[in-house]
Every structure is written in structure tokens, then in C-alpha cells.
Amino acid sequence: MDYNSYGGGQYSTTSYGAQGGAGGGGFMGGSQGGSQQSPAGKHTYGKETLRPVTIKQLLDAFLPHPEGDFSIDDVEISQVTFVGQIRNISSQATNITYKMDDGTGTIEVKHWVDVDAAPATDAHSNQKLAENEWAHVWGRLKAFSNKRHVGVHVIRPVTDKMEISYHLLEATYVHLYFVRGPPDQSMAKNEGDASGGMYGQQQQQVQNGNSNSGEMVNGKALPAMSVPARRVFQALRSTPQNNEGLHSHLLASTLQMTVPDVTRAADELLSHGVIFTTVDEQTWAVLDF
């Protein structure tokens, strides 16, 4: 099966990791036509990226402020691609809105129509999109009035159902790359490590229930935890403080996270027994273990 045919030329060969994921895993090599400005006109992208994602990742993507850039796994995203089943199609004079569902969540996809443009002549322009059929989307995640949607660059029907499985595997690969690191990283962090490299070290950590890339505290490996929980833990360890620890509002400001997200991360750390509350239920310090 020729997976490079997926996207009809819209998905070019990339340079992600070590050419992983049958096309690079989601990053476009080099700049895509120079920098782009955000709607606020204040930020530029030094390098455009194309990130394969699930809809749940789009819904959970972190946005530090209304004019900021979305990030997934603590990495900023620009363009995204995903597959989903069309649940509803709403046509208007200026745009067509598709409600998409990939099994992890639902999101609206807006395809703006240029009424003054000449009719498209490419092969994909004549492909019909229908409700309850699967489609592949390329676009940019946006937020308006606290509601998220994807502004479409390209949307086309999925003609081979294997494309759905291929995309989900690719999205999983890229997610694990950012969470656990590249599998081909050969140097271990600690001298005399018998694992023979980071990949073997990660395998050993997974067997031991630890997926935090060998991070040690007082000679002991950290338990497996989510990315937000690890960020909060690292901030509690590295930020100068007194014996009272750090309050949730200070952590939220330092990490550019919301207070509820910090609280959920702290609850996870409390369940692992690596931090403890001090002066109140919203102030924590690292527990020596």
C-alpha cells in the first residue's frame, strides 16, 4: 500500500525525528513560505509544523491566552491534520461547516468559500463529502468565543479505510516522541547504565511502571505521571521557596497553566505520594522519598 498517496500531494515527505512514521511523523522540513503572523499580528512561526493529532488532543490543547499559540505535549502547534467521520454538514454563503467525530471527540471544521475565486480544477475539488463518511482534514486550530474549531486548508474524503488506522498510529507515534523522547537516542544519562541507551532505559522504566525518561529523585525513579503533573513537580523542585512550598496561583502563573489544571496535576502527584500540602489545600511542597 502506498501511504504517500494519502493527502494527494498535500502531505509531503517530512524530516521528523529520523524519517520516522512513513513520511516523517508530522513535521514539514524547513520554513513553509516564511513566517506567518497570528491574528493578533504579534507572533511569528520560525518553522511551520504539520502535526498529526486526534480530536481529543485538539480539544485538550493548551492555550496560554486568547492571542497565544496552542500547544500539545508542551510543544507549540501551527498546522494540524486528522481524520474523522462527518456527522453533519451545514452550508452557508461564505463557508461550509462540518461536524467531525473520530471516536475521541467532536469538533467543527470550517471551510471558507471564496465566491470570487475561479472554480478549482484539481482532482480533489470534485470529490464529494457526505454525512457519515470519513474525511481527512488539514488546517489550523482556532478559538472564537471560547469555542474551538479548525480552519480548513484541505479536506477530502477517505477512500481507503486503512488510512484511518495509519493516521491514528502516526498521531500516537508523535505523541510518544514528545512525552518519552526519540526511540533512537543512544546515550544513557547515567554512567554505567546497562540498558545501552535511552530507548532501552525507557523500556526498563515501562516494565517498572515508570515513563518519565529516567528522572530520579534521591536515587529513586519517579512514578509514571502525566505531562502536566511532571511540569508541576519540576516547578515545585526547582523554584526558590520557603518551607511552606508554592501556592497553586503562583504555579499557574509560572507554568502558564490554569489553576484547575494545576490542581488536577497536584492531585495526581498527591496520589503518587511525591508532594504534600502545607499551609492549606492549595499549597504544596515536594516530599523527600
PDB file of C-alpha atoms in Angstrom, residues 63-266:
ATOM      1  CA  LEU A  63      -3.863  27.963  25.114  1.00  0.00           C
ATOM      2  CA  PRO A  64      -2.000  30.326  27.482  1.00  0.00           C
ATOM      3  CA  HIS A  65      -4.082  33.368  26.488  1.00  0.00           C
ATOM      4  CA  PRO A  66      -6.523  34.318  23.701  1.00  0.00           C
ATOM      5  CA  GLU A  67      -3.765  35.701  21.465  1.00  0.00           C
ATOM      6  CA  GLY A  68      -1.304  32.894  22.191  1.00  0.00           C
ATOM      7  CA  ASP A  69      -0.387  29.742  20.317  1.00  0.00           C
ATOM      8  CA  PHE A  70      -1.885  26.344  21.055  1.00  0.00           C
ATOM      9  CA  SER A  71       0.426  23.635  22.345  1.00  0.00           C
ATOM     10  CA  ILE A  72       0.129  19.853  22.686  1.00  0.00           C
ATOM     11  CA  ASP A  73       2.532  17.891  24.904  1.00  0.00           C
ATOM     12  CA  ASP A  74       4.190  21.230  25.790  1.00  0.00           C
ATOM     13  CA  VAL A  75       5.055  21.832  22.115  1.00  0.00           C
ATOM     14  CA  GLU A  76       3.544  24.670  20.087  1.00  0.00           C
ATOM     15  CA  ILE A  77       1.498  23.634  17.056  1.00  0.00           C
ATOM     16  CA  SER A  78       0.665  25.554  13.897  1.00  0.00           C
ATOM     17  CA  GLN A  79      -0.981  23.305  11.303  1.00  0.00           C
ATOM     18  CA  VAL A  80      -2.671  20.017  12.162  1.00  0.00           C
ATOM     19  CA  THR A  81      -4.055  17.027  10.296  1.00  0.00           C
ATOM     20  CA  PHE A  82      -6.614  14.463  11.452  1.00  0.00           C
ATOM     21  CA  VAL A  83      -9.264  12.055  10.195  1.00  0.00           C
ATOM     22  CA  GLY A  84     -12.880  11.914  11.309  1.00  0.00           C
ATOM     23  CA  GLN A  85     -16.388  10.865  10.397  1.00  0.00           C
ATOM     24  CA  ILE A  86     -18.648  13.658   9.155  1.00  0.00           C
ATOM     25  CA  ARG A  87     -21.692  13.830  11.436  1.00  0.00           C
ATOM     26  CA  ASN A  88     -23.276  16.960   9.973  1.00  0.00           C
ATOM     27  CA  ILE A  89     -22.756  19.345   7.061  1.00  0.00           C
ATOM     28  CA  SER A  90     -24.028  22.935   7.212  1.00  0.00           C
ATOM     29  CA  SER A  91     -23.637  25.034   4.058  1.00  0.00           C
ATOM     30  CA  GLN A  92     -23.772  28.834   4.108  1.00  0.00           C
ATOM     31  CA  ALA A  93     -22.940  31.540   1.610  1.00  0.00           C
ATOM     32  CA  THR A  94     -19.420  32.092   2.929  1.00  0.00           C
ATOM     33  CA  ASN A  95     -18.455  28.762   4.471  1.00  0.00           C
ATOM     34  CA  ILE A  96     -19.245  25.080   4.877  1.00  0.00           C
ATOM     35  CA  THR A  97     -19.171  23.703   8.416  1.00  0.00           C
ATOM     36  CA  TYR A  98     -18.524  20.013   9.033  1.00  0.00           C
ATOM     37  CA  LYS A  99     -19.061  18.400  12.431  1.00  0.00           C
ATOM     38  CA  MET A 100     -16.324  15.755  12.718  1.00  0.00           C
ATOM     39  CA  ASP A 101     -16.053  12.769  15.080  1.00  0.00           C
ATOM     40  CA  ASP A 102     -13.031  10.424  15.283  1.00  0.00           C
ATOM     41  CA  GLY A 103     -14.092   8.405  18.324  1.00  0.00           C
ATOM     42  CA  THR A 104     -12.086  10.552  20.761  1.00  0.00           C
ATOM     43  CA  GLY A 105     -14.257  13.675  20.483  1.00  0.00           C
ATOM     44  CA  THR A 106     -16.120  16.005  18.127  1.00  0.00           C
ATOM     45  CA  ILE A 107     -15.118  19.352  16.644  1.00  0.00           C
ATOM     46  CA  GLU A 108     -16.385  21.725  13.976  1.00  0.00           C
ATOM     47  CA  VAL A 109     -14.372  22.184  10.797  1.00  0.00           C
ATOM     48  CA  LYS A 110     -14.940  25.340   8.746  1.00  0.00           C
ATOM     49  CA  HIS A 111     -14.111  25.508   5.063  1.00  0.00           C
ATOM     50  CA  TRP A 112     -14.361  29.123   3.898  1.00  0.00           C
ATOM     51  CA  VAL A 113     -15.620  29.659   0.355  1.00  0.00           C
ATOM     52  CA  ASP A 114     -14.065  32.306  -1.875  1.00  0.00           C
ATOM     53  CA  VAL A 115     -17.033  33.268  -4.043  1.00  0.00           C
ATOM     54  CA  ASP A 116     -14.824  35.411  -6.316  1.00  0.00           C
ATOM     55  CA  ALA A 117     -12.259  32.694  -6.973  1.00  0.00           C
ATOM     56  CA  ALA A 118     -12.217  30.738 -10.219  1.00  0.00           C
ATOM     57  CA  PRO A 119     -13.543  27.162  -9.951  1.00  0.00           C
ATOM     58  CA  ALA A 120     -10.886  24.734  -8.744  1.00  0.00           C
ATOM     59  CA  THR A 121      -9.588  22.261 -11.295  1.00  0.00           C
ATOM     60  CA  ASP A 122      -7.570  19.883  -9.090  1.00  0.00           C
ATOM     61  CA  ALA A 123      -8.602  16.255  -8.670  1.00  0.00           C
ATOM     62  CA  HIS A 124      -9.782  16.705  -5.081  1.00  0.00           C
ATOM     63  CA  SER A 125     -12.142  19.591  -5.781  1.00  0.00           C
ATOM     64  CA  ASN A 126     -14.655  17.267  -7.423  1.00  0.00           C
ATOM     65  CA  GLN A 127     -14.680  14.670  -4.635  1.00  0.00           C
ATOM     66  CA  LYS A 128     -17.968  14.706  -2.758  1.00  0.00           C
ATOM     67  CA  LEU A 129     -18.087  14.880   1.037  1.00  0.00           C
ATOM     68  CA  ALA A 130     -21.132  13.239   2.599  1.00  0.00           C
ATOM     69  CA  GLU A 131     -22.508  12.734   6.090  1.00  0.00           C
ATOM     70  CA  ASN A 132     -21.416   9.549   7.897  1.00  0.00           C
ATOM     71  CA  GLU A 133     -18.412   9.223   5.580  1.00  0.00           C
ATOM     72  CA  TRP A 134     -14.803   9.655   6.739  1.00  0.00           C
ATOM     73  CA  ALA A 135     -12.688  12.604   5.664  1.00  0.00           C
ATOM     74  CA  HIS A 136      -9.077  13.744   6.078  1.00  0.00           C
ATOM     75  CA  VAL A 137      -8.531  17.339   7.192  1.00  0.00           C
ATOM     76  CA  TRP A 138      -5.539  19.678   7.030  1.00  0.00           C
ATOM     77  CA  GLY A 139      -5.897  23.046   8.753  1.00  0.00           C
ATOM     78  CA  ARG A 140      -5.223  25.252  11.752  1.00  0.00           C
ATOM     79  CA  LEU A 141      -6.783  25.083  15.225  1.00  0.00           C
ATOM     80  CA  LYS A 142      -8.588  28.292  16.176  1.00  0.00           C
ATOM     81  CA  ALA A 143     -10.702  29.583  19.055  1.00  0.00           C
ATOM     82  CA  PHE A 144     -13.564  32.071  18.913  1.00  0.00           C
ATOM     83  CA  SER A 145     -15.854  32.975  21.837  1.00  0.00           C
ATOM     84  CA  ASN A 146     -14.359  30.138  23.921  1.00  0.00           C
ATOM     85  CA  LYS A 147     -15.284  27.597  21.235  1.00  0.00           C
ATOM     86  CA  ARG A 148     -12.678  25.759  19.205  1.00  0.00           C
ATOM     87  CA  HIS A 149     -12.817  24.887  15.530  1.00  0.00           C
ATOM     88  CA  VAL A 150     -10.422  24.016  12.734  1.00  0.00           C
ATOM     89  CA  GLY A 151      -9.990  26.379   9.802  1.00  0.00           C
ATOM     90  CA  VAL A 152      -9.548  24.107   6.794  1.00  0.00           C
ATOM     91  CA  HIS A 153      -6.865  24.346   4.149  1.00  0.00           C
ATOM     92  CA  VAL A 154      -7.744  20.987   2.572  1.00  0.00           C
ATOM     93  CA  ILE A 155     -10.490  18.464   3.276  1.00  0.00           C
ATOM     94  CA  ARG A 156     -11.106  15.353   1.194  1.00  0.00           C
ATOM     95  CA  PRO A 157     -12.915  12.032   1.603  1.00  0.00           C
ATOM     96  CA  VAL A 158     -11.082   8.952   2.858  1.00  0.00           C
ATOM     97  CA  THR A 159     -11.183   6.340   0.100  1.00  0.00           C
ATOM     98  CA  ASP A 160      -9.115   3.662   1.853  1.00  0.00           C
ATOM     99  CA  LYS A 161     -10.148   2.800   5.419  1.00  0.00           C
ATOM    100  CA  MET A 162      -6.555   1.753   6.193  1.00  0.00           C
ATOM    101  CA  GLU A 163      -5.757   5.455   6.087  1.00  0.00           C
ATOM    102  CA  ILE A 164      -7.700   5.853   9.351  1.00  0.00           C
ATOM    103  CA  SER A 165      -5.554   3.284  11.176  1.00  0.00           C
ATOM    104  CA  TYR A 166      -2.373   4.690   9.638  1.00  0.00           C
ATOM    105  CA  HIS A 167      -3.189   8.205  10.825  1.00  0.00           C
ATOM    106  CA  LEU A 168      -4.009   7.105  14.390  1.00  0.00           C
ATOM    107  CA  LEU A 169      -0.722   5.191  14.592  1.00  0.00           C
ATOM    108  CA  GLU A 170       1.174   8.215  13.335  1.00  0.00           C
ATOM    109  CA  ALA A 171      -0.545  10.518  15.863  1.00  0.00           C
ATOM    110  CA  THR A 172       0.365   8.040  18.624  1.00  0.00           C
ATOM    111  CA  TYR A 173       3.986   7.908  17.473  1.00  0.00           C
ATOM    112  CA  VAL A 174       4.365  11.701  17.522  1.00  0.00           C
ATOM    113  CA  HIS A 175       2.680  11.954  20.941  1.00  0.00           C
ATOM    114  CA  LEU A 176       5.041   9.343  22.420  1.00  0.00           C
ATOM    115  CA  TYR A 177       8.031  11.099  20.862  1.00  0.00           C
ATOM    116  CA  PHE A 178       7.293  14.289  22.786  1.00  0.00           C
ATOM    117  CA  VAL A 179       6.290  12.521  26.002  1.00  0.00           C
ATOM    118  CA  ARG A 180       9.069   9.901  26.171  1.00  0.00           C
ATOM    119  CA  GLY A 181      11.720  11.127  23.751  1.00  0.00           C
ATOM    120  CA  PRO A 182      13.109   9.722  20.491  1.00  0.00           C
ATOM    121  CA  PRO A 183      13.490   5.919  20.409  1.00  0.00           C
ATOM    122  CA  ASP A 184      16.849   6.117  18.605  1.00  0.00           C
ATOM    123  CA  GLN A 185      18.582   8.244  21.233  1.00  0.00           C
ATOM    124  CA  SER A 186      21.581   6.103  22.054  1.00  0.00           C
ATOM    125  CA  MET A 187      23.287   7.789  25.028  1.00  0.00           C
ATOM    126  CA  ALA A 188      22.130   6.984  28.549  1.00  0.00           C
ATOM    127  CA  LYS A 189      22.020   9.803  31.100  1.00  0.00           C
ATOM    128  CA  ASN A 190      23.805   7.875  33.853  1.00  0.00           C
ATOM    129  CA  GLU A 191      27.267   6.328  33.616  1.00  0.00           C
ATOM    130  CA  GLY A 192      27.415   2.586  33.719  1.00  0.00           C
ATOM    131  CA  ASP A 193      23.763   2.194  32.679  1.00  0.00           C
ATOM    132  CA  ALA A 194      23.424  -1.365  31.406  1.00  0.00           C
ATOM    133  CA  SER A 195      20.413  -0.539  29.255  1.00  0.00           C
ATOM    134  CA  GLY A 196      22.666   0.591  26.375  1.00  0.00           C
ATOM    135  CA  GLY A 197      20.822   3.842  25.674  1.00  0.00           C
ATOM    136  CA  MET A 198      17.709   5.909  26.261  1.00  0.00           C
ATOM    137  CA  TYR A 199      15.450   3.531  24.371  1.00  0.00           C
ATOM    138  CA  GLY A 200      16.473   0.552  26.468  1.00  0.00           C
ATOM    139  CA  GLN A 201      16.243   2.740  29.549  1.00  0.00           C
ATOM    140  CA  GLN A 202      12.669   3.678  28.651  1.00  0.00           C
ATOM    141  CA  GLN A 203      11.774   0.034  28.103  1.00  0.00           C
ATOM    142  CA  GLN A 204      13.083  -0.781  31.576  1.00  0.00           C
ATOM    143  CA  GLN A 205      11.102   2.125  33.041  1.00  0.00           C
ATOM    144  CA  VAL A 206       7.892   0.943  31.377  1.00  0.00           C
ATOM    145  CA  GLN A 207       8.441  -2.515  32.851  1.00  0.00           C
ATOM    146  CA  ASN A 208       8.883  -0.887  36.249  1.00  0.00           C
ATOM    147  CA  GLY A 209       5.791   1.300  35.778  1.00  0.00           C
ATOM    148  CA  ASN A 210       7.811   4.467  35.142  1.00  0.00           C
ATOM    149  CA  SER A 211       7.537   6.511  31.931  1.00  0.00           C
ATOM    150  CA  ASN A 212       9.390   9.673  32.953  1.00  0.00           C
ATOM    151  CA  SER A 213      12.576   9.191  30.903  1.00  0.00           C
ATOM    152  CA  GLY A 214      14.698   8.044  33.837  1.00  0.00           C
ATOM    153  CA  GLU A 215      14.159  11.100  36.048  1.00  0.00           C
ATOM    154  CA  MET A 216      15.449  10.298  39.530  1.00  0.00           C
ATOM    155  CA  VAL A 217      14.781  11.874  42.926  1.00  0.00           C
ATOM    156  CA  ASN A 218      17.071  10.912  45.809  1.00  0.00           C
ATOM    157  CA  GLY A 219      18.212   7.883  43.844  1.00  0.00           C
ATOM    158  CA  LYS A 220      14.672   6.636  43.183  1.00  0.00           C
ATOM    159  CA  ALA A 221      12.760   6.708  39.905  1.00  0.00           C
ATOM    160  CA  LEU A 222       9.632   8.844  39.702  1.00  0.00           C
ATOM    161  CA  PRO A 223       6.338   7.019  39.194  1.00  0.00           C
ATOM    162  CA  ALA A 224       4.608   7.324  35.823  1.00  0.00           C
ATOM    163  CA  MET A 225       2.672  10.586  35.544  1.00  0.00           C
ATOM    164  CA  SER A 226       1.039  12.876  33.014  1.00  0.00           C
ATOM    165  CA  VAL A 227       2.840  15.764  31.301  1.00  0.00           C
ATOM    166  CA  PRO A 228       1.057  18.484  33.384  1.00  0.00           C
ATOM    167  CA  ALA A 229       1.852  16.615  36.608  1.00  0.00           C
ATOM    168  CA  ARG A 230       5.519  16.358  35.647  1.00  0.00           C
ATOM    169  CA  ARG A 231       5.641  20.095  34.875  1.00  0.00           C
ATOM    170  CA  VAL A 232       4.159  20.955  38.262  1.00  0.00           C
ATOM    171  CA  PHE A 233       6.539  18.568  40.029  1.00  0.00           C
ATOM    172  CA  GLN A 234       9.576  20.052  38.277  1.00  0.00           C
ATOM    173  CA  ALA A 235       8.422  23.578  39.173  1.00  0.00           C
ATOM    174  CA  LEU A 236       7.999  22.592  42.821  1.00  0.00           C
ATOM    175  CA  ARG A 237      11.521  21.148  42.818  1.00  0.00           C
ATOM    176  CA  SER A 238      13.315  23.980  41.012  1.00  0.00           C
ATOM    177  CA  THR A 239      11.511  27.178  42.088  1.00  0.00           C
ATOM    178  CA  PRO A 240      13.083  29.010  45.062  1.00  0.00           C
ATOM    179  CA  GLN A 241      10.726  28.793  48.043  1.00  0.00           C
ATOM    180  CA  ASN A 242      10.459  28.619  51.801  1.00  0.00           C
ATOM    181  CA  ASN A 243       9.281  25.661  53.862  1.00  0.00           C
ATOM    182  CA  GLU A 244       5.663  26.461  53.012  1.00  0.00           C
ATOM    183  CA  GLY A 245       6.062  25.403  49.349  1.00  0.00           C
ATOM    184  CA  LEU A 246       4.251  27.020  46.416  1.00  0.00           C
ATOM    185  CA  HIS A 247       0.619  28.065  46.010  1.00  0.00           C
ATOM    186  CA  SER A 248      -1.495  26.952  43.045  1.00  0.00           C
ATOM    187  CA  HIS A 249      -1.866  30.525  41.719  1.00  0.00           C
ATOM    188  CA  LEU A 250       1.912  31.033  41.674  1.00  0.00           C
ATOM    189  CA  LEU A 251       2.395  27.718  39.893  1.00  0.00           C
ATOM    190  CA  ALA A 252      -0.303  28.578  37.355  1.00  0.00           C
ATOM    191  CA  SER A 253       1.361  31.924  36.618  1.00  0.00           C
ATOM    192  CA  THR A 254       4.843  30.393  36.372  1.00  0.00           C
ATOM    193  CA  LEU A 255       3.813  27.498  34.124  1.00  0.00           C
ATOM    194  CA  GLN A 256       1.149  29.402  32.139  1.00  0.00           C
ATOM    195  CA  MET A 257      -1.440  26.827  33.151  1.00  0.00           C
ATOM    196  CA  THR A 258      -4.931  27.335  34.533  1.00  0.00           C
ATOM    197  CA  VAL A 259      -5.471  26.909  38.279  1.00  0.00           C
ATOM    198  CA  PRO A 260      -7.854  23.932  37.741  1.00  0.00           C
ATOM    199  CA  ASP A 261      -5.200  22.226  35.602  1.00  0.00           C
ATOM    200  CA  VAL A 262      -2.566  22.830  38.272  1.00  0.00           C
ATOM    201  CA  THR A 263      -4.921  21.465  40.927  1.00  0.00           C
ATOM    202  CA  ARG A 264      -5.605  18.315  38.909  1.00  0.00           C
ATOM    203  CA  ALA A 265      -1.882  17.810  38.362  1.00  0.00           C
ATOM    204  CA  ALA A 266      -1.242  18.299  42.081  1.00  0.00           C
TER     205      ALA A 266
END
